[in-house]
Amino acid sequence: MRDLKLPAVRPSEITAERYFHMRRGLLASGLGLATASLLPAPGRAASAAPNVAPGPAALRYTPNPRYAVTDRSNSYEEITGYNNFYEFGLDKSDPAANAGSLRTRPWSLTIAGEAEVTGTFHLEDILKPHPLEERIYRHRCVEGWSMVIPWVGFPLADLLARFRPNSRAKYVEFTTLLDPRQMPGQQRAVLDWPYVEGLRIDEAMNPLALMVVGVYGRELPNQNGAPLRVHLPWKYGFKSGKSIVRIRFTERQPLTSWPAASPGEYGFYANVNPMVDHPRWSQATERRIGAGLFAPRRPTELFNGYAEQVAGLYRGLDLRRSY
Ligand code: MTE
């Protein structure tokens, strides 16, 4: 386990511009601004040359072949144009249209609860020690659609371990930013804001759980949960909280947003399971975004195809009851 020497945030020392330069500095030195040769192959990203198109900065990362999917990845436009992020509206095109109001610098992350190291830390200090990798993951939304996404990030377990959770830490809770001015969807009582998600700690420590900072080799666009979101490819997409500002280690199972809003429809585990229907629709099949209107629906896979890596987490649990 790495020793954590993170300076806590002092609001007086923060200026947005300083953070902007720090972030760029980090990219140019520690992480390194990607050169053209490090960028994904032409056609995979929306634009290949970092100094031509404005938009998310390129990241330096290593592809991780252990986490690749044979299906074609969705396009950058599909991944960043068809989103669920209710803080910016309910239609799939709303997050791309409205998430420009979110300021992702400066950004800080608070660590709270059952851990030896707690406090509020600069995003830059949170990210610094973690080499970035690309993992191509299946992404299955509870609504019945799916995508394949080349995320850039690092194992969630590596981050959590730095805070040395204690023996009472049985769960991990993730909280999204609460700021109705930046997130206008929070002005409507669609959910009890802020958005909260949670995992059992052994789920959070599973090597598949990814702390995501980018997509297609570039910094995450706001609509996908910038600057920090998790992705848990064996669970329905709603478990993967976006724009996270707080991680709390708890002894009790946290009350998360969707089970709080509709307990009969959404469970805490939310593992992808073709045998357990949503009360209002079947989960047996899914529609791959971008496949075309007439493409046949694909069969949903147990744990979204990741059973080999995660089934052991749920041994002894009745997956029909604990959904
Ligand atoms: N996180 C927050 N804060 N707010 C949301 O509305 N939607 C969830 C999840 N994380 C959501 C969220 C749902 S339902 C899905 S399917 C995924 O984000 C969508 O992620 P994507 O837009 O990057 O595909």
Short mmCIF file of C-alpha atoms and ligand atoms in Angstrom, two decimals:
data_model
loop_
_atom_site.label_atom_id
_atom_site.label_comp_id
_atom_site.label_asym_id
_atom_site.label_seq_id
_atom_site.Cartn_x
_atom_site.Cartn_y
_atom_site.Cartn_z
CA MET A 1 0.00 0.00 0.00
CA ARG A 2 1.27 3.42 -0.92
CA ASP A 3 1.91 6.06 1.67
CA LEU A 4 -0.48 8.95 1.23
CA LYS A 5 0.88 12.43 1.67
CA LEU A 6 -1.89 14.56 0.25
CA PRO A 7 -2.12 18.20 1.21
CA ALA A 8 -5.69 19.11 2.11
CA VAL A 9 -7.40 21.83 0.08
CA ARG A 10 -7.28 25.33 1.52
CA PRO A 11 -9.94 27.37 -0.30
CA SER A 12 -7.86 30.56 0.00
CA GLU A 13 -5.16 29.16 -2.26
CA ILE A 14 -7.47 28.18 -5.07
CA THR A 15 -7.86 30.13 -8.26
CA ALA A 16 -9.48 28.59 -11.26
CA GLU A 17 -6.68 29.69 -13.56
CA ARG A 18 -3.97 28.24 -11.38
CA TYR A 19 -5.73 24.92 -11.46
CA PHE A 20 -6.11 25.06 -15.17
CA HIS A 21 -2.36 25.53 -15.56
CA MET A 22 -1.57 22.90 -12.94
CA ARG A 23 -3.70 20.44 -14.79
CA ARG A 24 -2.08 21.24 -18.12
CA GLY A 25 1.32 21.09 -16.42
CA LEU A 26 0.48 17.67 -15.08
CA LEU A 27 -0.53 16.50 -18.49
CA ALA A 28 2.63 17.87 -20.02
CA SER A 29 4.98 16.40 -17.42
CA GLY A 30 3.77 13.57 -15.21
CA LEU A 31 1.17 12.19 -17.53
CA GLY A 32 2.60 13.82 -20.61
CA LEU A 33 0.67 15.38 -23.44
CA ALA A 34 0.03 12.62 -25.90
CA THR A 35 1.75 12.87 -29.22
CA ALA A 36 -0.04 11.89 -32.39
CA SER A 37 1.43 8.40 -32.17
CA LEU A 38 -0.19 7.88 -28.77
CA LEU A 39 -3.61 8.82 -29.96
CA PRO A 40 -6.15 6.20 -30.92
CA ALA A 41 -6.20 5.17 -34.55
CA PRO A 42 -7.82 7.68 -36.91
CA GLY A 43 -11.55 7.26 -37.05
CA ARG A 44 -11.79 6.08 -33.45
CA ALA A 45 -11.68 9.52 -31.91
CA ALA A 46 -13.70 12.53 -32.97
CA SER A 47 -10.56 14.40 -33.96
CA ALA A 48 -7.05 13.05 -33.90
CA ALA A 49 -4.78 16.10 -33.55
CA PRO A 50 -4.78 17.64 -30.07
CA ASN A 51 -3.71 21.08 -31.29
CA VAL A 52 -6.25 21.33 -34.08
CA ALA A 53 -9.64 20.77 -32.53
CA PRO A 54 -10.60 22.48 -29.30
CA GLY A 55 -12.13 20.14 -26.78
CA PRO A 56 -10.97 17.62 -24.27
CA ALA A 57 -7.18 17.33 -23.91
CA ALA A 58 -5.38 14.16 -24.94
CA LEU A 59 -4.16 11.86 -22.18
CA ARG A 60 -1.18 9.54 -22.00
CA TYR A 61 -2.32 6.01 -21.32
CA THR A 62 -1.47 2.40 -22.00
CA PRO A 63 -4.03 0.06 -23.56
CA ASN A 64 -4.74 -2.85 -21.24
CA PRO A 65 -5.30 -5.91 -23.48
CA ARG A 66 -6.68 -7.91 -20.54
CA TYR A 67 -9.79 -5.75 -20.69
CA ALA A 68 -10.76 -5.67 -24.32
CA VAL A 69 -13.96 -6.62 -26.04
CA THR A 70 -14.17 -8.12 -29.51
CA ASP A 71 -17.30 -6.10 -30.43
CA ARG A 72 -16.73 -2.83 -32.25
CA SER A 73 -16.48 0.16 -29.92
CA ASN A 74 -19.20 2.76 -30.18
CA SER A 75 -18.19 6.01 -31.85
CA TYR A 76 -17.05 9.04 -29.88
CA GLU A 77 -20.22 10.80 -31.01
CA GLU A 78 -22.46 8.01 -29.72
CA ILE A 79 -20.65 7.80 -26.39
CA THR A 80 -20.72 11.55 -25.80
CA GLY A 81 -24.07 12.32 -27.45
CA TYR A 82 -26.39 9.69 -25.95
CA ASN A 83 -26.18 9.97 -22.17
CA ASN A 84 -27.99 9.64 -18.90
CA PHE A 85 -27.06 12.47 -16.55
CA TYR A 86 -30.28 13.72 -15.02
CA GLU A 87 -28.52 16.71 -13.49
CA PHE A 88 -28.58 18.10 -17.06
CA GLY A 89 -31.99 16.92 -18.26
CA LEU A 90 -33.92 13.75 -18.94
CA ASP A 91 -33.47 13.33 -22.70
CA LYS A 92 -30.44 11.44 -23.99
CA SER A 93 -29.27 14.51 -25.91
CA ASP A 94 -29.68 16.89 -22.93
CA PRO A 95 -26.36 16.18 -21.17
CA ALA A 96 -24.32 16.97 -24.30
CA ALA A 97 -26.36 20.13 -24.85
CA ASN A 98 -26.38 21.37 -21.26
CA ALA A 99 -23.33 20.06 -19.40
CA GLY A 100 -21.17 22.99 -20.52
CA SER A 101 -22.28 24.79 -17.36
CA LEU A 102 -20.33 22.33 -15.19
CA ARG A 103 -16.94 23.70 -14.07
CA THR A 104 -14.54 20.81 -13.57
CA ARG A 105 -11.58 22.94 -12.47
CA PRO A 106 -10.83 23.48 -9.70
CA TRP A 107 -12.21 20.19 -8.41
CA SER A 108 -11.68 18.47 -5.12
CA LEU A 109 -12.57 15.09 -3.68
CA THR A 110 -13.56 14.56 -0.06
CA ILE A 111 -12.74 11.25 1.58
CA ALA A 112 -14.84 10.54 4.67
CA GLY A 113 -15.89 7.82 7.08
CA GLU A 114 -14.19 4.60 8.10
CA ALA A 115 -10.64 5.16 6.88
CA GLU A 116 -7.32 6.19 8.39
CA VAL A 117 -6.87 9.03 5.93
CA THR A 118 -9.77 11.41 5.41
CA GLY A 119 -10.07 15.03 4.23
CA THR A 120 -10.53 17.07 1.10
CA PHE A 121 -7.92 16.76 -1.63
CA HIS A 122 -7.10 18.49 -4.90
CA LEU A 123 -8.05 16.46 -7.95
CA GLU A 124 -4.47 16.78 -9.20
CA ASP A 125 -3.12 15.12 -6.03
CA ILE A 126 -5.72 12.41 -6.31
CA LEU A 127 -4.75 11.61 -9.89
CA LYS A 128 -0.97 12.07 -9.77
CA PRO A 129 0.20 8.61 -8.63
CA HIS A 130 -2.02 6.63 -10.98
CA PRO A 131 -0.81 5.55 -14.42
CA LEU A 132 -3.71 5.64 -16.84
CA GLU A 133 -4.81 2.67 -18.91
CA GLU A 134 -7.41 2.16 -21.59
CA ARG A 135 -9.98 -0.54 -20.99
CA ILE A 136 -12.69 -1.33 -23.49
CA TYR A 137 -15.76 -2.17 -21.43
CA ARG A 138 -19.32 -3.20 -22.17
CA HIS A 139 -21.77 -0.70 -20.71
CA ARG A 140 -25.36 -1.84 -20.10
CA CYS A 141 -28.03 0.59 -18.99
CA VAL A 142 -31.00 -0.62 -16.94
CA GLU A 143 -33.25 0.86 -19.64
CA GLY A 144 -32.19 -1.89 -22.06
CA TRP A 145 -29.54 -0.29 -24.26
CA SER A 146 -25.83 -0.98 -24.34
CA MET A 147 -22.58 0.39 -25.72
CA VAL A 148 -18.91 -0.59 -25.90
CA ILE A 149 -16.67 2.16 -24.55
CA PRO A 150 -12.90 2.65 -24.56
CA TRP A 151 -12.52 4.29 -21.15
CA VAL A 152 -9.28 5.73 -19.80
CA GLY A 153 -8.81 5.39 -16.08
CA PHE A 154 -7.19 3.41 -13.29
CA PRO A 155 -8.34 0.73 -10.84
CA LEU A 156 -10.71 2.09 -8.20
CA ALA A 157 -9.04 -0.29 -5.72
CA ASP A 158 -5.71 1.54 -6.10
CA LEU A 159 -7.34 4.83 -5.15
CA LEU A 160 -9.35 3.46 -2.22
CA ALA A 161 -6.36 1.63 -0.75
CA ARG A 162 -4.45 4.92 -0.41
CA PHE A 163 -6.93 6.06 2.24
CA ARG A 164 -6.50 2.88 4.29
CA PRO A 165 -10.12 1.90 4.99
CA ASN A 166 -10.44 0.31 8.46
CA SER A 167 -12.13 -2.96 9.43
CA ARG A 168 -15.53 -1.23 9.85
CA ALA A 169 -15.51 -0.12 6.20
CA LYS A 170 -17.99 -2.58 4.68
CA TYR A 171 -19.38 -0.27 1.97
CA VAL A 172 -18.25 2.66 -0.16
CA GLU A 173 -20.58 5.54 -1.04
CA PHE A 174 -20.02 7.87 -4.02
CA THR A 175 -21.66 11.29 -4.12
CA THR A 176 -22.02 13.54 -7.16
CA LEU A 177 -21.62 17.33 -7.00
CA LEU A 178 -24.63 19.23 -5.64
CA ASP A 179 -24.88 22.65 -7.30
CA PRO A 180 -28.19 23.53 -8.98
CA ARG A 181 -26.62 26.53 -10.72
CA GLN A 182 -24.05 24.37 -12.51
CA MET A 183 -26.40 21.39 -12.75
CA PRO A 184 -29.77 22.89 -13.68
CA GLY A 185 -31.53 19.51 -13.58
CA GLN A 186 -31.11 19.67 -9.79
CA GLN A 187 -33.64 22.50 -9.75
CA ARG A 188 -36.29 19.85 -10.44
CA ALA A 189 -37.17 17.19 -7.86
CA VAL A 190 -36.53 14.27 -10.21
CA LEU A 191 -34.33 12.59 -7.60
CA ASP A 192 -33.40 13.48 -4.04
CA TRP A 193 -30.19 15.31 -5.01
CA PRO A 194 -27.26 14.85 -4.90
CA TYR A 195 -26.99 11.57 -6.82
CA VAL A 196 -25.60 8.90 -4.50
CA GLU A 197 -24.33 5.46 -5.40
CA GLY A 198 -22.66 2.72 -3.38
CA LEU A 199 -20.92 -0.62 -3.45
CA ARG A 200 -19.92 -3.30 -1.03
CA ILE A 201 -16.23 -2.76 -0.36
CA ASP A 202 -15.22 -6.07 -1.95
CA GLU A 203 -17.09 -5.05 -5.11
CA ALA A 204 -15.29 -1.70 -5.11
CA MET A 205 -11.94 -3.47 -4.68
CA ASN A 206 -12.58 -5.87 -7.59
CA PRO A 207 -10.01 -5.26 -10.34
CA LEU A 208 -12.78 -4.56 -12.88
CA ALA A 209 -14.01 -1.46 -11.00
CA LEU A 210 -12.56 1.49 -12.86
CA MET A 211 -12.09 5.12 -11.84
CA VAL A 212 -12.65 6.84 -15.17
CA VAL A 213 -11.03 10.11 -16.24
CA GLY A 214 -11.21 9.85 -20.02
CA VAL A 215 -12.68 8.27 -23.10
CA TYR A 216 -11.09 7.61 -26.52
CA GLY A 217 -7.75 8.86 -25.18
CA ARG A 218 -9.10 12.25 -24.18
CA GLU A 219 -10.24 13.83 -20.95
CA LEU A 220 -13.80 12.90 -20.09
CA PRO A 221 -16.40 15.31 -21.52
CA ASN A 222 -18.72 16.78 -18.91
CA GLN A 223 -21.71 14.78 -20.11
CA ASN A 224 -19.88 11.54 -19.32
CA GLY A 225 -19.15 12.56 -15.73
CA ALA A 226 -16.04 14.74 -15.78
CA PRO A 227 -13.69 14.96 -14.11
CA LEU A 228 -14.10 11.70 -12.21
CA ARG A 229 -16.68 8.92 -12.57
CA VAL A 230 -16.68 5.24 -11.83
CA HIS A 231 -17.60 2.44 -14.21
CA LEU A 232 -18.61 -1.03 -13.06
CA PRO A 233 -19.15 -3.00 -16.26
CA TRP A 234 -20.96 -5.95 -14.62
CA LYS A 235 -23.68 -3.68 -13.18
CA TYR A 236 -26.43 -1.61 -14.73
CA GLY A 237 -25.13 1.83 -15.69
CA PHE A 238 -26.90 3.69 -12.90
CA LYS A 239 -24.41 2.24 -10.38
CA SER A 240 -21.63 4.26 -12.05
CA GLY A 241 -21.89 7.70 -10.45
CA LYS A 242 -20.63 10.73 -12.35
CA SER A 243 -18.76 13.92 -11.36
CA ILE A 244 -17.90 12.54 -7.94
CA VAL A 245 -17.01 14.93 -5.12
CA ARG A 246 -17.14 12.60 -2.13
CA ILE A 247 -16.21 9.02 -1.30
CA ARG A 248 -17.33 7.77 2.11
CA PHE A 249 -16.47 4.44 3.72
CA THR A 250 -19.39 3.16 5.78
CA GLU A 251 -20.27 0.28 8.06
CA ARG A 252 -23.92 0.18 6.89
CA GLN A 253 -25.23 -0.19 3.36
CA PRO A 254 -25.78 3.35 2.05
CA LEU A 255 -29.21 4.42 0.79
CA THR A 256 -28.55 5.10 -2.88
CA SER A 257 -30.52 7.34 -5.23
CA TRP A 258 -32.51 4.86 -7.33
CA PRO A 259 -33.63 2.43 -4.60
CA ALA A 260 -34.55 5.54 -2.55
CA ALA A 261 -36.64 6.91 -5.43
CA SER A 262 -38.30 3.62 -6.38
CA PRO A 263 -37.47 0.74 -4.04
CA GLY A 264 -39.68 -1.77 -5.88
CA GLU A 265 -37.83 -1.23 -9.14
CA TYR A 266 -34.14 -0.77 -8.32
CA GLY A 267 -31.99 -2.77 -5.97
CA PHE A 268 -28.67 -1.99 -4.32
CA TYR A 269 -26.72 -4.63 -6.27
CA ALA A 270 -28.08 -3.93 -9.77
CA ASN A 271 -25.98 -6.70 -11.30
CA VAL A 272 -26.85 -7.22 -14.97
CA ASN A 273 -29.07 -10.31 -14.99
CA PRO A 274 -31.17 -11.50 -17.94
CA MET A 275 -33.27 -13.64 -15.57
CA VAL A 276 -34.46 -10.81 -13.35
CA ASP A 277 -36.84 -8.49 -15.17
CA HIS A 278 -37.41 -4.90 -14.26
CA PRO A 279 -41.05 -4.74 -13.06
CA ARG A 280 -41.96 -2.76 -16.18
CA TRP A 281 -39.82 -4.50 -18.84
CA SER A 282 -37.78 -7.59 -19.64
CA GLN A 283 -34.01 -7.60 -19.19
CA ALA A 284 -33.52 -10.68 -21.40
CA THR A 285 -32.25 -8.67 -24.38
CA GLU A 286 -30.57 -5.36 -25.12
CA ARG A 287 -30.29 -2.86 -27.95
CA ARG A 288 -26.76 -1.89 -28.98
CA ILE A 289 -26.62 1.85 -29.63
CA GLY A 290 -25.57 2.56 -33.22
CA ALA A 291 -26.50 -0.90 -34.52
CA GLY A 292 -29.37 0.50 -36.58
CA LEU A 293 -33.11 0.40 -36.17
CA PHE A 294 -33.56 -3.04 -37.68
CA ALA A 295 -30.66 -4.80 -35.97
CA PRO A 296 -31.84 -7.68 -33.80
CA ARG A 297 -31.66 -7.15 -30.05
CA ARG A 298 -28.82 -9.10 -28.42
CA PRO A 299 -29.24 -11.46 -25.53
CA THR A 300 -28.25 -9.90 -22.21
CA GLU A 301 -25.41 -11.75 -20.51
CA LEU A 302 -25.28 -12.57 -16.81
CA PHE A 303 -23.05 -9.98 -15.14
CA ASN A 304 -22.90 -8.35 -18.59
CA GLY A 305 -20.39 -11.00 -19.69
CA TYR A 306 -18.04 -10.52 -16.74
CA ALA A 307 -19.18 -13.55 -14.66
CA GLU A 308 -15.70 -15.06 -14.64
CA GLN A 309 -14.31 -12.01 -12.85
CA VAL A 310 -17.17 -11.22 -10.45
CA ALA A 311 -19.46 -14.23 -9.86
CA GLY A 312 -17.36 -15.18 -6.81
CA LEU A 313 -18.39 -11.94 -5.09
CA TYR A 314 -21.99 -13.17 -4.91
CA ARG A 315 -21.56 -16.81 -3.92
CA GLY A 316 -24.38 -17.73 -1.56
CA LEU A 317 -26.47 -14.71 -2.51
CA ASP A 318 -29.85 -15.30 -4.15
CA LEU A 319 -29.44 -13.13 -7.25
CA ARG A 320 -33.21 -13.07 -7.84
CA ARG A 321 -33.85 -11.50 -4.45
CA SER A 322 -30.69 -9.42 -4.15
CA TYR A 323 -31.02 -7.59 -7.45
N1 MTE B 1 -24.60 9.78 -12.40
C1 MTE B 1 -25.24 10.91 -12.07
N2 MTE B 1 -24.67 11.76 -11.21
N3 MTE B 1 -26.46 11.24 -12.59
C2 MTE B 1 -27.11 10.40 -13.46
O1 MTE B 1 -28.24 10.71 -13.90
N4 MTE B 1 -27.03 8.26 -14.67
C3 MTE B 1 -26.56 6.88 -14.57
C4 MTE B 1 -25.03 6.80 -14.53
N5 MTE B 1 -24.49 7.79 -13.63
C5 MTE B 1 -26.46 9.19 -13.82
C6 MTE B 1 -25.17 8.93 -13.27
C7 MTE B 1 -27.07 6.02 -15.64
S1 MTE B 1 -28.71 5.58 -15.55
C8 MTE B 1 -26.27 5.56 -16.63
S2 MTE B 1 -26.86 4.42 -17.77
C9 MTE B 1 -24.88 6.03 -16.78
O2 MTE B 1 -24.53 7.02 -15.83
C10 MTE B 1 -24.70 6.62 -18.18
O3 MTE B 1 -23.35 6.91 -18.42
P1 MTE B 1 -22.91 7.50 -19.84
O4 MTE B 1 -23.79 8.67 -20.11
O5 MTE B 1 -21.46 7.89 -19.71
O6 MTE B 1 -23.13 6.42 -20.84
#
